[in-house]
Short mmCIF file of C-alpha atoms and ligand atoms in Angstrom, two decimals:
data_model
loop_
_atom_site.label_atom_id
_atom_site.label_comp_id
_atom_site.label_asym_id
_atom_site.label_seq_id
_atom_site.Cartn_x
_atom_site.Cartn_y
_atom_site.Cartn_z
CA UNK A 1 8.98 -20.24 29.98
CA UNK A 2 11.32 -22.28 27.76
CA UNK A 3 12.20 -20.20 24.92
CA UNK A 4 13.48 -21.60 21.81
CA UNK A 5 15.05 -18.62 20.71
CA UNK A 6 17.80 -16.95 23.10
CA UNK A 7 19.37 -14.68 20.23
CA UNK A 8 17.99 -11.84 18.20
CA UNK A 9 19.06 -9.85 15.31
CA UNK A 10 16.82 -6.74 14.07
CA UNK A 11 17.68 -5.76 10.86
CA UNK A 12 17.19 -1.52 10.35
CA UNK A 13 17.07 0.58 13.82
CA UNK A 14 14.10 2.70 12.80
CA UNK A 15 10.13 3.50 13.68
CA UNK A 16 10.08 -0.05 13.71
CA UNK A 17 12.83 -1.93 14.43
CA UNK A 18 13.36 0.54 17.24
CA UNK A 19 10.83 -0.06 19.21
CA UNK A 20 10.90 -3.44 18.56
CA UNK A 21 14.57 -4.27 19.21
CA UNK A 22 14.70 -2.70 22.59
CA UNK A 23 10.69 -3.61 23.79
CA UNK A 24 12.76 -7.39 23.04
CA UNK A 25 16.01 -6.53 24.82
CA UNK A 26 12.96 -5.68 28.05
CA UNK A 27 11.55 -8.93 27.85
CA UNK A 28 15.62 -10.58 28.55
CA UNK A 29 16.38 -11.60 24.94
CA UNK A 30 20.52 -10.65 24.09
CA UNK A 31 19.36 -8.41 21.09
CA UNK A 32 21.77 -7.11 17.65
CA UNK A 33 20.59 -3.90 16.74
CA UNK A 34 21.44 -3.44 13.17
CA UNK A 35 21.24 0.04 10.98
CA UNK A 36 23.44 1.40 8.17
CA UNK A 37 23.20 4.45 9.67
CA UNK A 38 27.01 4.77 11.56
CA UNK A 39 25.68 8.20 13.85
CA UNK A 40 22.67 6.54 14.17
CA UNK A 41 24.70 3.15 16.21
CA UNK A 42 26.65 5.58 18.19
CA UNK A 43 23.23 6.99 18.94
CA UNK A 44 21.78 3.79 20.07
CA UNK A 45 25.11 2.52 22.27
CA UNK A 46 24.75 5.40 24.03
CA UNK A 47 21.35 4.82 25.17
CA UNK A 48 19.97 7.25 23.07
CA UNK A 49 17.24 8.09 20.39
CA UNK A 50 16.71 8.98 17.07
CA UNK A 51 13.60 9.18 16.36
CA UNK A 52 10.37 10.73 18.62
CA UNK A 53 8.30 8.42 19.76
CA UNK A 54 6.25 8.54 23.21
CA UNK A 55 7.84 5.94 26.06
CA UNK A 56 11.15 5.28 23.69
CA UNK A 57 13.59 6.55 25.12
CA UNK A 58 13.31 5.20 28.31
CA UNK A 59 12.62 2.07 26.67
CA UNK A 60 15.90 2.28 25.01
CA UNK A 61 17.65 4.09 28.30
CA UNK A 62 16.85 1.09 30.46
CA UNK A 63 17.00 -1.88 26.94
CA UNK A 64 20.77 -0.52 26.99
CA UNK A 65 22.06 -0.07 30.44
CA UNK A 66 21.01 -4.13 31.13
CA UNK A 67 23.51 -5.16 28.41
CA UNK A 68 20.43 -6.71 26.25
CA UNK A 69 20.47 -4.22 23.28
CA UNK A 70 23.72 -3.55 21.26
CA UNK A 71 23.47 -2.09 17.91
CA UNK A 72 26.17 -2.54 14.77
CA UNK A 73 27.12 -2.14 11.36
CA UNK A 74 26.91 -5.44 10.32
CA UNK A 75 24.51 -8.18 11.88
CA UNK A 76 26.11 -11.40 14.19
CA UNK A 77 25.10 -14.14 14.06
CA UNK A 78 21.56 -15.33 16.47
CA UNK A 79 19.25 -17.42 16.53
CA UNK A 80 16.63 -15.47 14.89
CA UNK A 81 16.74 -12.71 12.28
CA UNK A 82 14.55 -9.88 11.79
CA UNK A 83 13.82 -7.66 8.83
CA UNK A 84 12.94 -3.81 9.45
CA UNK A 85 13.93 -1.51 6.63
CA UNK A 86 12.19 0.52 4.32
CA UNK A 87 9.85 -0.33 1.55
CA UNK A 88 8.85 2.65 0.11
CA UNK A 89 7.74 3.18 -3.74
CA UNK A 90 10.65 4.65 -6.63
CA UNK A 91 9.69 6.39 -10.02
CA UNK A 92 6.14 4.56 -11.30
CA UNK A 93 5.31 4.38 -7.92
CA UNK A 94 6.45 0.67 -7.42
CA UNK A 95 7.62 -1.24 -4.88
CA UNK A 96 11.85 -0.39 -4.05
CA UNK A 97 12.51 -3.91 -2.87
CA UNK A 98 16.30 -2.78 -2.76
CA UNK A 99 16.65 -1.77 0.85
CA UNK A 100 14.03 -6.00 1.87
CA UNK A 101 16.41 -7.74 -0.61
CA UNK A 102 20.32 -6.16 1.18
CA UNK A 103 19.35 -7.52 4.33
CA UNK A 104 18.88 -10.24 3.06
CA UNK A 105 21.60 -11.24 1.01
CA UNK A 106 23.34 -8.59 4.76
CA UNK A 107 21.78 -12.02 6.90
CA UNK A 108 22.79 -15.03 4.91
CA UNK A 109 26.16 -14.81 5.91
CA UNK A 110 25.30 -14.99 9.34
CA UNK A 111 22.54 -17.50 8.77
CA UNK A 112 22.75 -21.34 10.08
CA UNK A 113 20.41 -23.95 10.34
CA UNK A 114 17.71 -23.48 12.74
CA UNK A 115 17.01 -19.94 12.05
CA UNK A 116 13.89 -18.26 12.05
CA UNK A 117 13.99 -14.98 9.64
CA UNK A 118 11.29 -12.60 9.33
CA UNK A 119 10.22 -10.03 8.08
CA UNK A 120 8.09 -7.12 9.71
CA UNK A 121 8.59 -4.55 6.61
CA UNK A 122 5.22 -4.20 4.42
CA UNK A 123 6.25 -5.64 1.35
CA UNK A 124 3.87 -6.29 -1.66
CA UNK A 125 2.22 -10.39 -2.08
CA UNK A 126 5.48 -12.66 -2.84
CA UNK A 127 8.16 -10.86 -1.09
CA UNK A 128 8.43 -13.11 1.91
CA UNK A 129 8.44 -16.57 -0.66
CA UNK A 130 10.23 -15.00 -4.02
CA UNK A 131 12.70 -12.28 -2.37
CA UNK A 132 13.90 -13.27 0.96
CA UNK A 133 13.08 -16.98 0.79
CA UNK A 134 15.04 -17.53 -2.87
CA UNK A 135 17.70 -14.90 -1.31
CA UNK A 136 18.25 -17.59 1.11
CA UNK A 137 17.88 -20.52 -1.02
CA UNK A 138 20.10 -19.08 -3.43
CA UNK A 139 23.18 -18.81 -0.74
CA UNK A 140 23.07 -22.66 0.16
CA UNK A 141 20.15 -23.66 2.44
CA UNK A 142 17.31 -25.43 2.41
CA UNK A 143 13.56 -23.49 3.76
CA UNK A 144 11.43 -25.13 5.66
CA UNK A 145 14.69 -27.22 7.16
CA UNK A 146 17.77 -25.42 7.96
CA UNK A 147 16.13 -21.86 8.43
CA UNK A 148 12.66 -20.96 8.37
CA UNK A 149 11.82 -18.14 6.69
CA UNK A 150 7.71 -16.00 7.42
CA UNK A 151 6.24 -12.44 6.77
CA UNK A 152 4.96 -10.84 10.26
CA UNK A 153 3.98 -6.91 9.31
CA UNK A 154 4.21 -4.17 11.96
CA UNK A 155 0.51 -2.42 12.54
CA UNK A 156 1.25 -0.20 15.16
CA UNK A 157 0.23 3.55 14.78
CA UNK A 158 3.25 6.19 15.24
CA UNK A 159 2.70 7.86 18.87
CA UNK A 160 1.22 4.33 19.87
CA UNK A 161 3.96 2.29 19.08
CA UNK A 162 5.12 0.86 22.29
CA UNK A 163 1.21 0.43 23.27
CA UNK A 164 0.32 -0.89 20.39
CA UNK A 165 4.04 -3.33 20.19
CA UNK A 166 2.39 -5.66 22.39
CA UNK A 167 -1.47 -5.24 22.44
CA UNK A 168 -2.21 -5.23 18.98
CA UNK A 169 -3.02 -8.77 17.62
CA UNK A 170 -0.22 -9.99 15.29
CA UNK A 171 -1.08 -12.19 12.00
CA UNK A 172 1.50 -14.46 10.79
CA UNK A 173 2.27 -15.89 7.66
CA UNK A 174 5.41 -18.11 7.34
CA UNK A 175 5.90 -19.81 3.94
CA UNK A 176 6.11 -23.28 4.83
CA UNK A 177 3.92 -24.46 8.07
CA UNK A 178 6.65 -25.30 9.82
CA UNK A 179 8.32 -21.55 9.49
CA UNK A 180 4.26 -19.44 10.77
CA UNK A 181 4.97 -21.86 13.46
CA UNK A 182 8.09 -21.40 15.24
CA UNK A 183 6.91 -17.26 14.10
CA UNK A 184 3.95 -17.61 15.68
CA UNK A 185 6.08 -19.68 19.11
CA UNK A 186 8.35 -16.42 19.25
CA UNK A 187 5.80 -13.56 18.99
CA UNK A 188 3.74 -15.30 21.97
CA UNK A 189 6.38 -14.26 24.18
CA UNK A 190 6.75 -10.60 23.92
CA UNK A 191 2.48 -10.26 22.95
CA UNK A 192 -0.15 -9.73 24.80
CA UNK A 193 -2.70 -10.03 21.81
CA UNK A 194 -3.36 -12.51 19.41
CA UNK A 195 -0.94 -14.27 17.72
CA UNK A 196 -2.74 -15.42 14.28
CA UNK A 197 -1.79 -18.03 11.04
CA UNK A 198 -2.01 -17.07 7.71
CA UNK A 199 0.51 -18.40 4.60
CA UNK A 200 3.07 -15.46 4.00
CA UNK A 201 1.49 -13.94 0.53
CA UNK A 202 -2.21 -13.99 3.22
CA UNK A 203 0.20 -11.72 5.25
CA UNK A 204 1.72 -9.48 3.54
CA UNK A 205 -1.74 -8.84 2.16
CA UNK A 206 -3.76 -7.92 4.86
CA UNK A 207 -0.77 -5.69 6.09
CA UNK A 208 -1.55 -3.78 2.35
CA UNK A 209 -5.80 -4.64 2.89
CA UNK A 210 -5.97 -2.64 6.57
CA UNK A 211 -4.22 0.17 4.92
CA UNK A 212 -5.80 0.88 1.60
CA UNK A 213 -8.98 0.11 3.73
CA UNK A 214 -8.09 3.31 5.93
CA UNK A 215 -6.79 5.04 2.25
CA UNK A 216 -10.18 4.57 0.68
CA UNK A 217 -12.04 5.30 3.70
CA UNK A 218 -10.32 8.87 4.05
CA UNK A 219 -9.86 9.52 0.72
CA UNK A 220 -14.66 9.61 0.92
CA UNK A 221 -14.47 12.34 4.19
CA UNK A 222 -12.12 14.13 1.03
CA UNK A 223 -14.30 13.54 -1.67
CA UNK A 224 -17.67 14.21 1.01
CA UNK A 225 -15.95 17.91 2.31
CA UNK A 226 -15.06 18.75 -1.85
CA UNK A 227 -19.13 17.45 -2.64
CA UNK A 228 -19.93 19.65 0.82
CA UNK A 229 -17.80 23.03 0.05
CA UNK A 230 -19.65 23.95 -3.51
CA UNK A 231 -22.74 22.76 -2.11
CA UNK A 232 -22.01 25.54 0.66
CA UNK A 233 -22.13 23.01 3.95
CA UNK A 234 -20.94 22.14 6.41
CA UNK A 235 -19.52 18.11 5.58
CA UNK A 236 -18.44 18.43 9.96
CA UNK A 237 -22.33 18.31 10.20
CA UNK A 238 -22.94 15.83 7.79
CA UNK A 239 -20.58 13.15 8.85
CA UNK A 240 -21.08 13.51 12.46
CA UNK A 241 -24.94 13.14 11.35
CA UNK A 242 -24.62 10.29 9.35
CA UNK A 243 -22.43 9.04 12.07
CA UNK A 244 -24.99 9.00 14.10
CA UNK A 245 -26.63 6.69 12.07
CA UNK A 246 -26.06 2.21 12.98
CA UNK A 247 -23.78 1.53 10.62
CA UNK A 248 -22.23 4.62 9.37
CA UNK A 249 -19.32 5.31 10.32
CA UNK A 250 -16.87 7.61 8.06
CA UNK A 251 -13.60 8.83 8.73
CA UNK A 252 -12.70 12.28 8.88
CA UNK A 253 -11.71 14.51 5.55
CA UNK A 254 -7.81 16.49 6.09
CA UNK A 255 -5.29 18.38 3.98
CA UNK A 256 -4.73 14.82 2.90
CA UNK A 257 -2.81 11.57 3.32
CA UNK A 258 0.25 12.03 5.08
CA UNK A 259 2.91 9.20 6.50
CA UNK A 260 4.94 6.32 4.92
CA UNK A 261 2.57 3.34 4.49
CA UNK A 262 -0.78 4.69 3.44
CA UNK A 263 -0.08 6.69 1.46
CA UNK A 264 2.84 4.31 -0.60
CA UNK A 265 1.55 0.90 0.80
CA UNK A 266 -2.17 1.17 -1.82
CA UNK A 267 0.12 1.46 -4.42
CA UNK A 268 1.90 -2.25 -3.74
CA UNK A 269 -1.43 -3.77 -4.39
CA UNK A 270 -2.11 -1.84 -6.98
CA UNK A 271 1.16 -2.31 -9.04
CA UNK A 272 0.22 -6.41 -9.43
CA UNK A 273 -3.25 -6.16 -9.98
CA UNK A 274 -3.33 -2.53 -11.76
CA UNK A 275 -6.91 -3.71 -13.55
CA UNK A 276 -8.52 -4.69 -10.15
CA UNK A 277 -8.04 -2.25 -8.14
CA UNK A 278 -9.70 0.59 -10.01
CA UNK A 279 -10.94 1.58 -6.21
CA UNK A 280 -7.57 1.52 -4.55
CA UNK A 281 -5.90 3.21 -7.12
CA UNK A 282 -8.53 6.33 -7.69
CA UNK A 283 -8.95 6.57 -3.72
CA UNK A 284 -5.33 7.27 -4.15
CA UNK A 285 -5.23 9.64 -6.65
CA UNK A 286 -8.51 11.61 -4.84
CA UNK A 287 -6.05 12.07 -1.45
CA UNK A 288 -3.27 13.48 -3.13
CA UNK A 289 -4.90 15.74 -5.40
CA UNK A 290 -6.75 17.21 -1.84
CA UNK A 291 -3.82 19.47 -0.73
CA UNK A 292 -3.86 21.47 -4.19
CA UNK A 293 -7.79 21.96 -3.42
CA UNK A 294 -6.42 23.33 -0.24
CA UNK A 295 -4.06 25.57 -2.67
CA UNK A 296 -6.87 26.82 -5.17
CA UNK A 297 -8.62 27.35 -1.84
CA UNK A 298 -5.73 29.95 -0.19
CA UNK A 299 -5.27 31.03 -3.45
CA UNK A 300 -8.78 32.54 -3.93
CA UNK A 301 -9.22 33.57 -0.86
CA UNK A 302 -5.42 35.53 -1.04
CA UNK A 303 -6.54 37.32 -4.76
CA UNK A 304 -8.64 40.23 -2.16
CA UNK A 305 -6.04 41.18 -0.11
CA UNK A 306 -3.01 42.83 -2.45
CA UNK A 307 -0.25 40.72 0.14
CA UNK A 308 -2.14 39.89 2.82
CA UNK A 309 -0.38 37.20 5.54
CA UNK A 310 -1.46 33.56 5.52
CA UNK A 311 -1.17 32.54 8.90
CA UNK A 312 -0.42 28.46 7.95
CA UNK A 313 -1.05 26.02 11.71
CA UNK A 314 0.59 22.93 11.52
CA UNK A 315 3.28 21.31 9.57
CA UNK A 316 2.97 17.36 10.80
CA UNK A 317 1.26 15.26 9.06
CA UNK A 318 -0.63 14.14 11.64
CA UNK A 319 -2.16 15.35 14.86
CA UNK A 320 0.68 15.56 17.81
CA UNK A 321 3.29 13.89 16.47
CA UNK A 322 6.45 15.69 15.35
CA UNK A 323 7.37 13.68 12.22
CA UNK A 324 6.92 16.18 9.26
CA UNK A 325 8.10 13.30 6.78
CA UNK A 326 5.48 13.18 3.04
CA UNK A 327 3.27 15.53 5.24
CA UNK A 328 0.35 17.05 3.12
CA UNK A 329 0.81 20.06 5.69
CA UNK A 330 4.47 20.99 4.63
CA UNK A 331 3.22 20.20 0.55
CA UNK A 332 0.82 23.11 1.34
CA UNK A 333 3.24 25.00 2.13
CA UNK A 334 5.63 25.28 0.46
CA UNK A 335 3.55 25.67 -2.25
CA UNK A 336 1.93 28.42 -0.55
CA UNK A 337 5.68 30.71 -0.11
CA UNK A 338 6.73 29.55 -3.74
CA UNK A 339 3.47 31.71 -5.64
CA UNK A 340 4.67 34.12 -2.83
CA UNK A 341 0.73 34.40 -1.98
CA UNK A 342 1.25 35.84 0.62
CA UNK A 343 3.78 37.04 3.64
CA UNK A 344 3.75 33.20 4.92
CA UNK A 345 3.26 32.60 8.90
CA UNK A 346 4.28 29.13 10.33
CA UNK A 347 2.80 27.56 13.73
CA UNK A 348 3.98 24.08 14.35
CA UNK A 349 4.02 23.77 17.92
CA UNK A 350 6.07 20.10 18.52
CA UNK A 351 8.89 21.09 17.13
CA UNK A 352 10.92 23.97 18.30
CA UNK A 353 12.79 25.10 15.24
CA UNK A 354 13.17 24.29 11.49
CA UNK A 355 16.12 23.98 9.06
CA UNK A 356 13.81 26.17 6.36
CA UNK A 357 10.86 27.51 8.02
CA UNK A 358 11.47 30.70 10.64
CA UNK A 359 7.92 29.10 13.46
CA UNK A 360 5.74 31.73 15.18
CA UNK A 361 3.90 31.82 17.94
CA UNK A 362 0.23 30.70 17.64
CA UNK A 363 -0.88 33.55 19.56
CA UNK A 364 1.83 36.00 16.73
CA UNK A 365 -0.19 33.57 13.81
CA UNK A 366 -3.73 34.24 15.35
CA UNK A 367 -3.14 38.14 15.61
CA UNK A 368 -1.65 38.81 12.59
CA UNK A 369 -2.96 36.72 10.11
CA UNK A 370 -5.18 37.91 7.29
CA UNK A 371 -5.84 34.63 6.22
CA UNK A 372 -5.70 31.16 8.87
CA UNK A 373 -4.97 28.17 7.54
CA UNK A 374 -5.55 24.93 9.98
CA UNK A 375 -4.19 22.16 7.99
CA UNK A 376 -2.81 19.94 11.67
CA UNK A 377 -5.37 18.79 14.36
CA UNK A 378 -3.06 19.11 17.04
CA UNK A 379 -4.17 19.67 20.80
CA UNK A 380 -3.28 23.76 21.28
CA UNK A 381 -5.02 24.45 17.73
CA UNK A 382 -8.65 23.02 19.27
CA UNK A 383 -8.49 25.79 22.05
CA UNK A 384 -9.05 28.10 19.59
CA UNK A 385 -12.68 29.23 19.60
CA UNK A 386 -14.79 30.61 16.20
CA UNK A 387 -15.05 33.78 18.08
CA UNK A 388 -11.65 34.21 18.28
CA UNK A 389 -10.60 33.98 14.59
CA UNK A 390 -14.08 35.70 13.69
CA UNK A 391 -12.20 38.87 11.87
CA UNK A 392 -10.13 36.41 9.44
CA UNK A 393 -10.49 34.28 6.83
CA UNK A 394 -10.28 30.69 8.11
CA UNK A 395 -10.05 27.83 5.73
CA UNK A 396 -10.08 24.67 8.14
CA UNK A 397 -9.07 21.59 6.60
CA UNK A 398 -9.43 19.76 9.48
CA UNK A 399 -12.50 20.99 11.42
CA UNK A 400 -10.79 21.98 14.65
CA UNK A 401 -12.56 25.31 15.27
CA UNK A 402 -16.13 24.88 15.05
N1 LIG B 1 -5.83 11.07 8.43
C1 LIG B 1 -6.96 11.36 8.05
N2 LIG B 1 -8.65 11.06 8.00
C2 LIG B 1 -7.94 10.06 8.84
C3 LIG B 1 -7.81 9.32 9.57
C4 LIG B 1 -5.59 9.50 8.70
O1 LIG B 1 -7.29 12.57 6.65
O2 LIG B 1 -9.93 10.03 9.28
C5 LIG B 1 -4.56 11.18 7.78
C6 LIG B 1 -3.66 11.67 8.34
O3 LIG B 1 -3.16 13.28 9.14
C7 LIG B 1 -2.35 11.14 8.71
C8 LIG B 1 -2.57 9.82 7.40
O4 LIG B 1 -4.28 10.17 6.93
O5 LIG B 1 -1.52 12.21 7.00
C9 LIG B 1 -1.59 9.01 8.07
O6 LIG B 1 -2.60 8.80 9.22
P1 LIG B 1 -3.26 7.45 10.54
O7 LIG B 1 -2.78 7.65 11.81
O8 LIG B 1 -4.39 6.79 9.76
O9 LIG B 1 -2.25 6.70 10.08
P2 LIG B 1 -0.61 6.54 10.21
O10 LIG B 1 -0.46 6.62 8.43
O11 LIG B 1 -0.03 7.02 10.89
O12 LIG B 1 -0.28 4.92 10.52
C10 LIG B 1 -1.81 4.26 9.25
C11 LIG B 1 -1.99 2.74 10.23
N3 LIG B 1 -2.71 2.16 9.73
C12 LIG B 1 -3.86 1.92 9.85
O13 LIG B 1 -4.22 2.42 10.84
C13 LIG B 1 -4.56 0.88 8.66
C14 LIG B 1 -1.07 1.86 11.19
O14 LIG B 1 -1.50 0.85 12.39
C15 LIG B 1 0.00 1.20 10.62
O15 LIG B 1 0.84 0.48 11.38
C16 LIG B 1 1.14 2.36 9.98
O16 LIG B 1 -0.04 3.40 9.09
C17 LIG B 1 2.23 1.22 8.85
O17 LIG B 1 3.17 1.61 9.97
O18 LIG B 1 1.83 0.59 8.17
#
């Protein structure tokens, strides 16, 4: 295949940047990955990884061994620059674009005419035009003539990143038409899904919409779980029966919404359109309040004992991953410990040890707990039968033990 671009520089080697960089390297591109952490750079250059994702270890090893993937602390001159840095929120739930700004500034010294700059980080509407293109323009380039800028939001699901990176449809929005066209041509060289054209602002909004859609729908399920609890009926029965309607498809309630994306991105919409985003804001608040609701239920049950043993099943932010960041399960366990509600036992089968907590086996937790709080629907927990816990008080936030 004729390719316009050969050398790719990926800035940010985290959950999106590293899989993208290694995939491109195995597709024959010469890839230079950049990260601010010397430890990350060294790890990758040894062919190892610093994050856990199925299949990523093998992909990175072969990318590094082929000589096509190298990591460094600084960018190098390239044809395409991909920015894949975090976009968290700061105080007041306002987007923190400092990583995008500094990544863009860093690459400007290495840009040359003909280059394509792609922002993959989830960003508030307007970021590609008003931040990325603006910084590049300020350093003397004419956008759409010398340097091309596009937004192509990542949409991969942790746990399935390597599959979804290739198979998902992608939305590509340039700050002008030529930028869109060039970015589409680039993505079509390694994506098997469809690559769809948009403007930069539309592409930014599409990404925020996807995660807000999921957040709003999870909030609906979480709200139902609290209503059904008050009514003394099983929300799981209600949802599975309601979902038999051909046009109803309710998601699953849980202890709250974790991870770096769904609990963050909707705020980017609220920040820019506070008046118009009442539903999106309320959904965020419903999901953010859910851990407190779970804690309150544990408190009520614990009050019946002198010093109960409370067994907590799961710490991860969702099923079958080892990622504990922004996890509602961790928030709940921390509070139970802080409030000294009892002796806390924790089982997290996805990790071998934890810096602050002693971890127990599932067997130990099941045997010794008075109150069992199921927080994550990991596969091993799905094997627990109701008869195995019939003597315990069960608070099953994921509807696993039924
Ligand atoms: N959750 C529920 N009930 C559900 C589904 C999820 O409580 O029915 C909870 C999970 O337990 C977890 C949180 O929501 O705490 C988020 O999990 P998730 O699997 O919905 O999503 P993430 O954060 O792993 O990945 C999302 C994905 N977005 C969508 O599905 C619209 C992914 O495609 C994005 O690329 C990713 O955000 C991102 O990086 O933006």
